Amino acid sequence: NRGSSITMKKGALFLGGDLVATPQIRKVICEAVVIGAANGGAERALKLGYEPTFVVGDLDSISEATIRRLKNTDIYPYAPDKDKSDSELALEHMLSFSPQELIILGAVGGRLDHALANLYLLSLIPSKVDAKILMKDGEIYFTRKKLKFSGDIGDLVSILPQGPRGARIKIEGFYYSLNHEFLKSGSHGLSNRMTQKKVSIEVFKGALYVVHYFKKG
């Protein structure tokens, strides 16, 4: 087990969903100190030319040829009958390295139920970790406190409360602003737009999923 109590700057975790290797995604992978993979995510990592530090899962979506290529990878196999997904188990292992920053790749696309479960993973990550799901055309955050991120003026951002009770929030740098106001659950927070390149979101009650789509590639 290569997990350590020493804080690690950045980790990248490959899951089994769709993944397009944009320049931004390749940059993130190159900066990662630890590269993890959940089951078939190892196939996606190798396809891009990166051998994972570790692979966790029941290995049902990894070919024998792929396993033979993982010469320097720690492999942690699990039985198919388990009460956590391969992605959640891989996340737990990644968190054992105490990353300051964590980028999750291949979280969406493919089966809808898997994508929803992968979104839920964001809520399991300690708030001290700067974590997000990165896609070819955007990024997804989860926050219970404060969130700041950068983009381009005109970028589309949807702000969605985690639970049915909604959330009380303050947002700055958006076309539709809220100041200690209640954002109800549902479609109310869809399709806001950035009016400045750096924006902030503060949560006073509840929790949010924030989906930021890049205006530029």
PDB file of C-alpha atoms in Angstrom:
ATOM      1  CA  ASN A   1       0.000   0.000   0.000  1.00  0.00           C
ATOM      2  CA  ARG A   2       1.549   3.280  -1.125  1.00  0.00           C
ATOM      3  CA  GLY A   3      -0.911   5.376   0.891  1.00  0.00           C
ATOM      4  CA  SER A   4       0.814   7.830   3.200  1.00  0.00           C
ATOM      5  CA  SER A   5       0.021  10.291   5.960  1.00  0.00           C
ATOM      6  CA  ILE A   6       2.198  12.808   4.098  1.00  0.00           C
ATOM      7  CA  THR A   7       0.090  15.300   2.170  1.00  0.00           C
ATOM      8  CA  MET A   8       0.252  14.797  -1.586  1.00  0.00           C
ATOM      9  CA  LYS A   9      -0.314  17.795  -3.829  1.00  0.00           C
ATOM     10  CA  LYS A  10      -2.460  16.458  -6.680  1.00  0.00           C
ATOM     11  CA  GLY A  11      -4.112  13.186  -7.588  1.00  0.00           C
ATOM     12  CA  ALA A  12      -6.005  12.116 -10.710  1.00  0.00           C
ATOM     13  CA  LEU A  13      -8.587   9.342 -10.534  1.00  0.00           C
ATOM     14  CA  PHE A  14      -9.800   7.561 -13.668  1.00  0.00           C
ATOM     15  CA  LEU A  15     -13.316   6.091 -13.601  1.00  0.00           C
ATOM     16  CA  GLY A  16     -15.084   4.069 -16.283  1.00  0.00           C
ATOM     17  CA  GLY A  17     -17.162   6.765 -18.022  1.00  0.00           C
ATOM     18  CA  ASP A  18     -16.512   8.718 -21.200  1.00  0.00           C
ATOM     19  CA  LEU A  19     -13.192  10.512 -21.463  1.00  0.00           C
ATOM     20  CA  VAL A  20     -11.825  12.800 -24.172  1.00  0.00           C
ATOM     21  CA  ALA A  21      -8.188  13.787 -23.762  1.00  0.00           C
ATOM     22  CA  THR A  22      -8.362  17.566 -24.087  1.00  0.00           C
ATOM     23  CA  PRO A  23      -5.171  19.596 -23.523  1.00  0.00           C
ATOM     24  CA  GLN A  24      -6.513  20.624 -20.090  1.00  0.00           C
ATOM     25  CA  ILE A  25      -7.129  17.010 -19.084  1.00  0.00           C
ATOM     26  CA  ARG A  26      -3.670  15.938 -20.254  1.00  0.00           C
ATOM     27  CA  LYS A  27      -2.132  18.808 -18.269  1.00  0.00           C
ATOM     28  CA  VAL A  28      -3.944  17.669 -15.114  1.00  0.00           C
ATOM     29  CA  ILE A  29      -2.736  14.092 -15.540  1.00  0.00           C
ATOM     30  CA  CYS A  30       0.856  15.202 -16.098  1.00  0.00           C
ATOM     31  CA  GLU A  31       0.737  17.261 -12.890  1.00  0.00           C
ATOM     32  CA  ALA A  32      -0.652  14.394 -10.784  1.00  0.00           C
ATOM     33  CA  VAL A  33       1.659  12.816  -8.223  1.00  0.00           C
ATOM     34  CA  VAL A  34      -0.633   9.784  -7.913  1.00  0.00           C
ATOM     35  CA  ILE A  35      -2.811   8.388 -10.709  1.00  0.00           C
ATOM     36  CA  GLY A  36      -5.537   6.011  -9.573  1.00  0.00           C
ATOM     37  CA  ALA A  37      -8.058   3.951 -11.507  1.00  0.00           C
ATOM     38  CA  ALA A  38     -11.307   2.213 -10.689  1.00  0.00           C
ATOM     39  CA  ASN A  39     -11.603  -1.032 -12.616  1.00  0.00           C
ATOM     40  CA  GLY A  40     -12.042  -0.162 -16.329  1.00  0.00           C
ATOM     41  CA  GLY A  41     -10.626   3.300 -15.711  1.00  0.00           C
ATOM     42  CA  ALA A  42      -7.241   1.610 -16.037  1.00  0.00           C
ATOM     43  CA  GLU A  43      -8.005   0.939 -19.707  1.00  0.00           C
ATOM     44  CA  ARG A  44      -8.691   4.633 -20.265  1.00  0.00           C
ATOM     45  CA  ALA A  45      -5.505   5.692 -18.483  1.00  0.00           C
ATOM     46  CA  LEU A  46      -3.348   3.323 -20.537  1.00  0.00           C
ATOM     47  CA  LYS A  47      -5.041   4.402 -23.760  1.00  0.00           C
ATOM     48  CA  LEU A  48      -3.863   7.944 -23.034  1.00  0.00           C
ATOM     49  CA  GLY A  49      -0.363   6.707 -22.257  1.00  0.00           C
ATOM     50  CA  TYR A  50      -0.432   6.803 -18.449  1.00  0.00           C
ATOM     51  CA  GLU A  51       0.153   3.793 -16.201  1.00  0.00           C
ATOM     52  CA  PRO A  52      -1.837   4.130 -12.964  1.00  0.00           C
ATOM     53  CA  THR A  53      -0.195   4.105  -9.569  1.00  0.00           C
ATOM     54  CA  PHE A  54      -2.980   1.790  -8.403  1.00  0.00           C
ATOM     55  CA  VAL A  55      -6.116   0.033  -9.660  1.00  0.00           C
ATOM     56  CA  VAL A  56      -9.028  -0.918  -7.407  1.00  0.00           C
ATOM     57  CA  GLY A  57     -12.065  -3.026  -8.316  1.00  0.00           C
ATOM     58  CA  ASP A  58     -13.449  -6.406  -9.266  1.00  0.00           C
ATOM     59  CA  LEU A  59     -11.458  -6.290 -12.549  1.00  0.00           C
ATOM     60  CA  ASP A  60     -14.445  -7.429 -14.616  1.00  0.00           C
ATOM     61  CA  SER A  61     -13.886  -4.726 -17.232  1.00  0.00           C
ATOM     62  CA  ILE A  62     -10.113  -5.081 -17.546  1.00  0.00           C
ATOM     63  CA  SER A  63      -8.687  -7.504 -20.092  1.00  0.00           C
ATOM     64  CA  GLU A  64      -5.887  -9.906 -19.269  1.00  0.00           C
ATOM     65  CA  ALA A  65      -3.737  -8.030 -21.781  1.00  0.00           C
ATOM     66  CA  THR A  66      -4.270  -4.799 -19.842  1.00  0.00           C
ATOM     67  CA  ILE A  67      -3.396  -6.450 -16.542  1.00  0.00           C
ATOM     68  CA  ARG A  68      -0.139  -7.693 -18.070  1.00  0.00           C
ATOM     69  CA  ARG A  69       0.706  -4.115 -19.070  1.00  0.00           C
ATOM     70  CA  LEU A  70       0.308  -2.868 -15.486  1.00  0.00           C
ATOM     71  CA  LYS A  71       3.860  -3.750 -14.510  1.00  0.00           C
ATOM     72  CA  ASN A  72       4.380  -0.933 -11.984  1.00  0.00           C
ATOM     73  CA  THR A  73       0.794  -0.687 -10.749  1.00  0.00           C
ATOM     74  CA  ASP A  74      -0.487  -1.808  -7.355  1.00  0.00           C
ATOM     75  CA  ILE A  75      -3.654  -3.856  -7.999  1.00  0.00           C
ATOM     76  CA  TYR A  76      -6.290  -4.265  -5.281  1.00  0.00           C
ATOM     77  CA  PRO A  77      -8.873  -6.835  -6.438  1.00  0.00           C
ATOM     78  CA  TYR A  78     -12.339  -7.137  -4.883  1.00  0.00           C
ATOM     79  CA  ALA A  79     -15.041  -9.768  -5.266  1.00  0.00           C
ATOM     80  CA  PRO A  80     -17.948  -8.710  -7.512  1.00  0.00           C
ATOM     81  CA  ASP A  81     -20.378  -8.985  -4.580  1.00  0.00           C
ATOM     82  CA  LYS A  82     -19.599  -5.917  -2.467  1.00  0.00           C
ATOM     83  CA  ASP A  83     -21.532  -3.059  -0.899  1.00  0.00           C
ATOM     84  CA  LYS A  84     -19.519  -0.255  -2.521  1.00  0.00           C
ATOM     85  CA  SER A  85     -18.840   0.533  -6.156  1.00  0.00           C
ATOM     86  CA  ASP A  86     -15.380   0.167  -7.656  1.00  0.00           C
ATOM     87  CA  SER A  87     -15.317   3.961  -7.993  1.00  0.00           C
ATOM     88  CA  GLU A  88     -16.042   4.524  -4.302  1.00  0.00           C
ATOM     89  CA  LEU A  89     -13.400   1.995  -3.259  1.00  0.00           C
ATOM     90  CA  ALA A  90     -10.864   3.646  -5.563  1.00  0.00           C
ATOM     91  CA  LEU A  91     -11.746   7.057  -4.141  1.00  0.00           C
ATOM     92  CA  GLU A  92     -11.203   5.797  -0.595  1.00  0.00           C
ATOM     93  CA  HIS A  93      -7.778   4.496  -1.601  1.00  0.00           C
ATOM     94  CA  MET A  94      -6.881   7.779  -3.302  1.00  0.00           C
ATOM     95  CA  LEU A  95      -7.860   9.714  -0.156  1.00  0.00           C
ATOM     96  CA  SER A  96      -5.412   7.603   1.845  1.00  0.00           C
ATOM     97  CA  PHE A  97      -2.667   9.588   0.078  1.00  0.00           C
ATOM     98  CA  SER A  98      -4.083  12.818   1.618  1.00  0.00           C
ATOM     99  CA  PRO A  99      -4.216  14.826  -1.618  1.00  0.00           C
ATOM    100  CA  GLN A 100      -4.549  18.594  -1.499  1.00  0.00           C
ATOM    101  CA  GLU A 101      -6.203  18.518  -4.921  1.00  0.00           C
ATOM    102  CA  LEU A 102      -8.126  15.728  -6.635  1.00  0.00           C
ATOM    103  CA  ILE A 103      -9.353  15.591 -10.229  1.00  0.00           C
ATOM    104  CA  ILE A 104     -11.827  12.859 -11.177  1.00  0.00           C
ATOM    105  CA  LEU A 105     -11.905  11.807 -14.843  1.00  0.00           C
ATOM    106  CA  GLY A 106     -14.356   9.590 -16.722  1.00  0.00           C
ATOM    107  CA  ALA A 107     -17.118  10.163 -14.174  1.00  0.00           C
ATOM    108  CA  VAL A 108     -19.958  10.843 -16.609  1.00  0.00           C
ATOM    109  CA  GLY A 109     -21.161   9.333 -19.853  1.00  0.00           C
ATOM    110  CA  GLY A 110     -22.048   5.707 -20.329  1.00  0.00           C
ATOM    111  CA  ARG A 111     -24.643   4.352 -17.890  1.00  0.00           C
ATOM    112  CA  LEU A 112     -26.760   7.037 -16.233  1.00  0.00           C
ATOM    113  CA  ASP A 113     -26.900   5.236 -12.882  1.00  0.00           C
ATOM    114  CA  HIS A 114     -23.103   5.079 -12.793  1.00  0.00           C
ATOM    115  CA  ALA A 115     -22.880   8.798 -13.587  1.00  0.00           C
ATOM    116  CA  LEU A 116     -25.291   9.664 -10.768  1.00  0.00           C
ATOM    117  CA  ALA A 117     -23.366   7.477  -8.322  1.00  0.00           C
ATOM    118  CA  ASN A 118     -20.118   9.157  -9.404  1.00  0.00           C
ATOM    119  CA  LEU A 119     -21.591  12.608  -8.757  1.00  0.00           C
ATOM    120  CA  TYR A 120     -22.429  11.412  -5.248  1.00  0.00           C
ATOM    121  CA  LEU A 121     -18.736  10.604  -4.724  1.00  0.00           C
ATOM    122  CA  LEU A 122     -17.953  14.326  -4.634  1.00  0.00           C
ATOM    123  CA  SER A 123     -19.962  14.649  -1.417  1.00  0.00           C
ATOM    124  CA  LEU A 124     -17.733  12.019   0.247  1.00  0.00           C
ATOM    125  CA  ILE A 125     -14.526  13.997  -0.250  1.00  0.00           C
ATOM    126  CA  PRO A 126     -13.380  16.085   2.755  1.00  0.00           C
ATOM    127  CA  SER A 127     -13.922  19.808   2.232  1.00  0.00           C
ATOM    128  CA  LYS A 128     -10.209  20.484   2.776  1.00  0.00           C
ATOM    129  CA  VAL A 129      -9.512  18.707  -0.535  1.00  0.00           C
ATOM    130  CA  ASP A 130      -9.892  20.857  -3.647  1.00  0.00           C
ATOM    131  CA  ALA A 131     -11.865  18.338  -5.696  1.00  0.00           C
ATOM    132  CA  LYS A 132     -13.820  18.319  -8.934  1.00  0.00           C
ATOM    133  CA  ILE A 133     -14.973  16.165 -11.812  1.00  0.00           C
ATOM    134  CA  LEU A 134     -13.355  17.297 -15.041  1.00  0.00           C
ATOM    135  CA  MET A 135     -15.049  16.710 -18.415  1.00  0.00           C
ATOM    136  CA  LYS A 136     -14.082  17.668 -21.966  1.00  0.00           C
ATOM    137  CA  ASP A 137     -16.451  20.656 -21.895  1.00  0.00           C
ATOM    138  CA  GLY A 138     -16.741  21.510 -18.217  1.00  0.00           C
ATOM    139  CA  GLU A 139     -16.238  20.709 -14.550  1.00  0.00           C
ATOM    140  CA  ILE A 140     -18.434  19.736 -11.607  1.00  0.00           C
ATOM    141  CA  TYR A 141     -17.952  20.801  -7.987  1.00  0.00           C
ATOM    142  CA  PHE A 142     -19.664  19.972  -4.705  1.00  0.00           C
ATOM    143  CA  THR A 143     -19.583  22.423  -1.814  1.00  0.00           C
ATOM    144  CA  ARG A 144     -21.057  22.922   1.640  1.00  0.00           C
ATOM    145  CA  LYS A 145     -19.071  26.077   2.390  1.00  0.00           C
ATOM    146  CA  LYS A 146     -17.202  28.320  -0.059  1.00  0.00           C
ATOM    147  CA  LEU A 147     -16.209  27.814  -3.664  1.00  0.00           C
ATOM    148  CA  LYS A 148     -14.217  29.989  -6.044  1.00  0.00           C
ATOM    149  CA  PHE A 149     -13.309  29.179  -9.623  1.00  0.00           C
ATOM    150  CA  SER A 150     -12.268  30.893 -12.828  1.00  0.00           C
ATOM    151  CA  GLY A 151     -13.576  30.852 -16.369  1.00  0.00           C
ATOM    152  CA  ASP A 152     -14.602  33.182 -19.166  1.00  0.00           C
ATOM    153  CA  ILE A 153     -17.286  35.823 -19.205  1.00  0.00           C
ATOM    154  CA  GLY A 154     -20.403  34.195 -20.599  1.00  0.00           C
ATOM    155  CA  ASP A 155     -19.606  30.689 -19.325  1.00  0.00           C
ATOM    156  CA  LEU A 156     -22.752  28.781 -18.374  1.00  0.00           C
ATOM    157  CA  VAL A 157     -23.007  27.649 -14.738  1.00  0.00           C
ATOM    158  CA  SER A 158     -25.813  25.652 -13.118  1.00  0.00           C
ATOM    159  CA  ILE A 159     -26.102  25.728  -9.325  1.00  0.00           C
ATOM    160  CA  LEU A 160     -28.188  22.881  -7.933  1.00  0.00           C
ATOM    161  CA  PRO A 161     -29.006  22.191  -4.259  1.00  0.00           C
ATOM    162  CA  GLN A 162     -28.135  18.685  -3.113  1.00  0.00           C
ATOM    163  CA  GLY A 163     -31.360  17.977  -1.231  1.00  0.00           C
ATOM    164  CA  PRO A 164     -35.078  18.753  -1.512  1.00  0.00           C
ATOM    165  CA  ARG A 165     -34.902  21.550   1.078  1.00  0.00           C
ATOM    166  CA  GLY A 166     -32.722  23.721  -1.150  1.00  0.00           C
ATOM    167  CA  ALA A 167     -29.881  25.931   0.071  1.00  0.00           C
ATOM    168  CA  ARG A 168     -29.281  29.454   1.355  1.00  0.00           C
ATOM    169  CA  ILE A 169     -26.405  30.954  -0.615  1.00  0.00           C
ATOM    170  CA  LYS A 170     -24.545  34.023  -1.807  1.00  0.00           C
ATOM    171  CA  ILE A 171     -23.124  34.127  -5.329  1.00  0.00           C
ATOM    172  CA  GLU A 172     -20.948  36.821  -6.886  1.00  0.00           C
ATOM    173  CA  GLY A 173     -19.906  37.274 -10.500  1.00  0.00           C
ATOM    174  CA  PHE A 174     -23.066  35.915 -12.111  1.00  0.00           C
ATOM    175  CA  TYR A 175     -25.850  37.418 -14.243  1.00  0.00           C
ATOM    176  CA  TYR A 176     -28.452  36.218 -11.730  1.00  0.00           C
ATOM    177  CA  SER A 177     -27.221  37.098  -8.262  1.00  0.00           C
ATOM    178  CA  LEU A 178     -28.258  35.884  -4.815  1.00  0.00           C
ATOM    179  CA  ASN A 179     -27.263  37.456  -1.504  1.00  0.00           C
ATOM    180  CA  HIS A 180     -28.001  35.259   1.520  1.00  0.00           C
ATOM    181  CA  GLU A 181     -31.095  34.108  -0.372  1.00  0.00           C
ATOM    182  CA  PHE A 182     -32.776  30.740  -0.584  1.00  0.00           C
ATOM    183  CA  LEU A 183     -32.250  28.675  -3.744  1.00  0.00           C
ATOM    184  CA  LYS A 184     -34.988  26.097  -3.928  1.00  0.00           C
ATOM    185  CA  SER A 185     -34.418  22.601  -5.200  1.00  0.00           C
ATOM    186  CA  GLY A 186     -35.275  21.945  -8.842  1.00  0.00           C
ATOM    187  CA  SER A 187     -34.551  23.934 -11.980  1.00  0.00           C
ATOM    188  CA  HIS A 188     -34.282  27.390 -10.381  1.00  0.00           C
ATOM    189  CA  GLY A 189     -30.473  27.367 -10.494  1.00  0.00           C
ATOM    190  CA  LEU A 190     -30.051  26.189 -14.078  1.00  0.00           C
ATOM    191  CA  SER A 191     -28.167  28.131 -16.758  1.00  0.00           C
ATOM    192  CA  ASN A 192     -26.758  31.121 -14.932  1.00  0.00           C
ATOM    193  CA  ARG A 193     -23.862  32.900 -16.653  1.00  0.00           C
ATOM    194  CA  MET A 194     -20.558  34.336 -15.490  1.00  0.00           C
ATOM    195  CA  THR A 195     -20.205  38.113 -15.755  1.00  0.00           C
ATOM    196  CA  GLN A 196     -16.578  38.125 -14.607  1.00  0.00           C
ATOM    197  CA  LYS A 197     -13.668  35.732 -14.936  1.00  0.00           C
ATOM    198  CA  LYS A 198     -13.491  34.848 -11.242  1.00  0.00           C
ATOM    199  CA  VAL A 199     -16.670  33.949  -9.361  1.00  0.00           C
ATOM    200  CA  SER A 200     -17.510  32.903  -5.816  1.00  0.00           C
ATOM    201  CA  ILE A 201     -20.251  30.893  -4.155  1.00  0.00           C
ATOM    202  CA  GLU A 202     -20.872  30.747  -0.408  1.00  0.00           C
ATOM    203  CA  VAL A 203     -23.254  28.297   1.252  1.00  0.00           C
ATOM    204  CA  PHE A 204     -24.880  29.188   4.582  1.00  0.00           C
ATOM    205  CA  LYS A 205     -27.308  26.281   4.727  1.00  0.00           C
ATOM    206  CA  GLY A 206     -27.434  23.104   2.664  1.00  0.00           C
ATOM    207  CA  ALA A 207     -25.048  21.934  -0.059  1.00  0.00           C
ATOM    208  CA  LEU A 208     -24.640  22.469  -3.784  1.00  0.00           C
ATOM    209  CA  TYR A 209     -23.575  20.770  -6.974  1.00  0.00           C
ATOM    210  CA  VAL A 210     -22.083  23.337  -9.345  1.00  0.00           C
ATOM    211  CA  VAL A 211     -21.698  22.535 -13.039  1.00  0.00           C
ATOM    212  CA  HIS A 212     -19.462  24.912 -15.005  1.00  0.00           C
ATOM    213  CA  TYR A 213     -19.422  24.589 -18.798  1.00  0.00           C
ATOM    214  CA  PHE A 214     -16.474  26.082 -20.636  1.00  0.00           C
ATOM    215  CA  LYS A 215     -17.354  28.670 -23.260  1.00  0.00           C
ATOM    216  CA  LYS A 216     -14.023  27.996 -24.926  1.00  0.00           C
ATOM    217  CA  GLY A 217     -12.684  24.488 -25.520  1.00  0.00           C
TER     218      GLY A 217
END
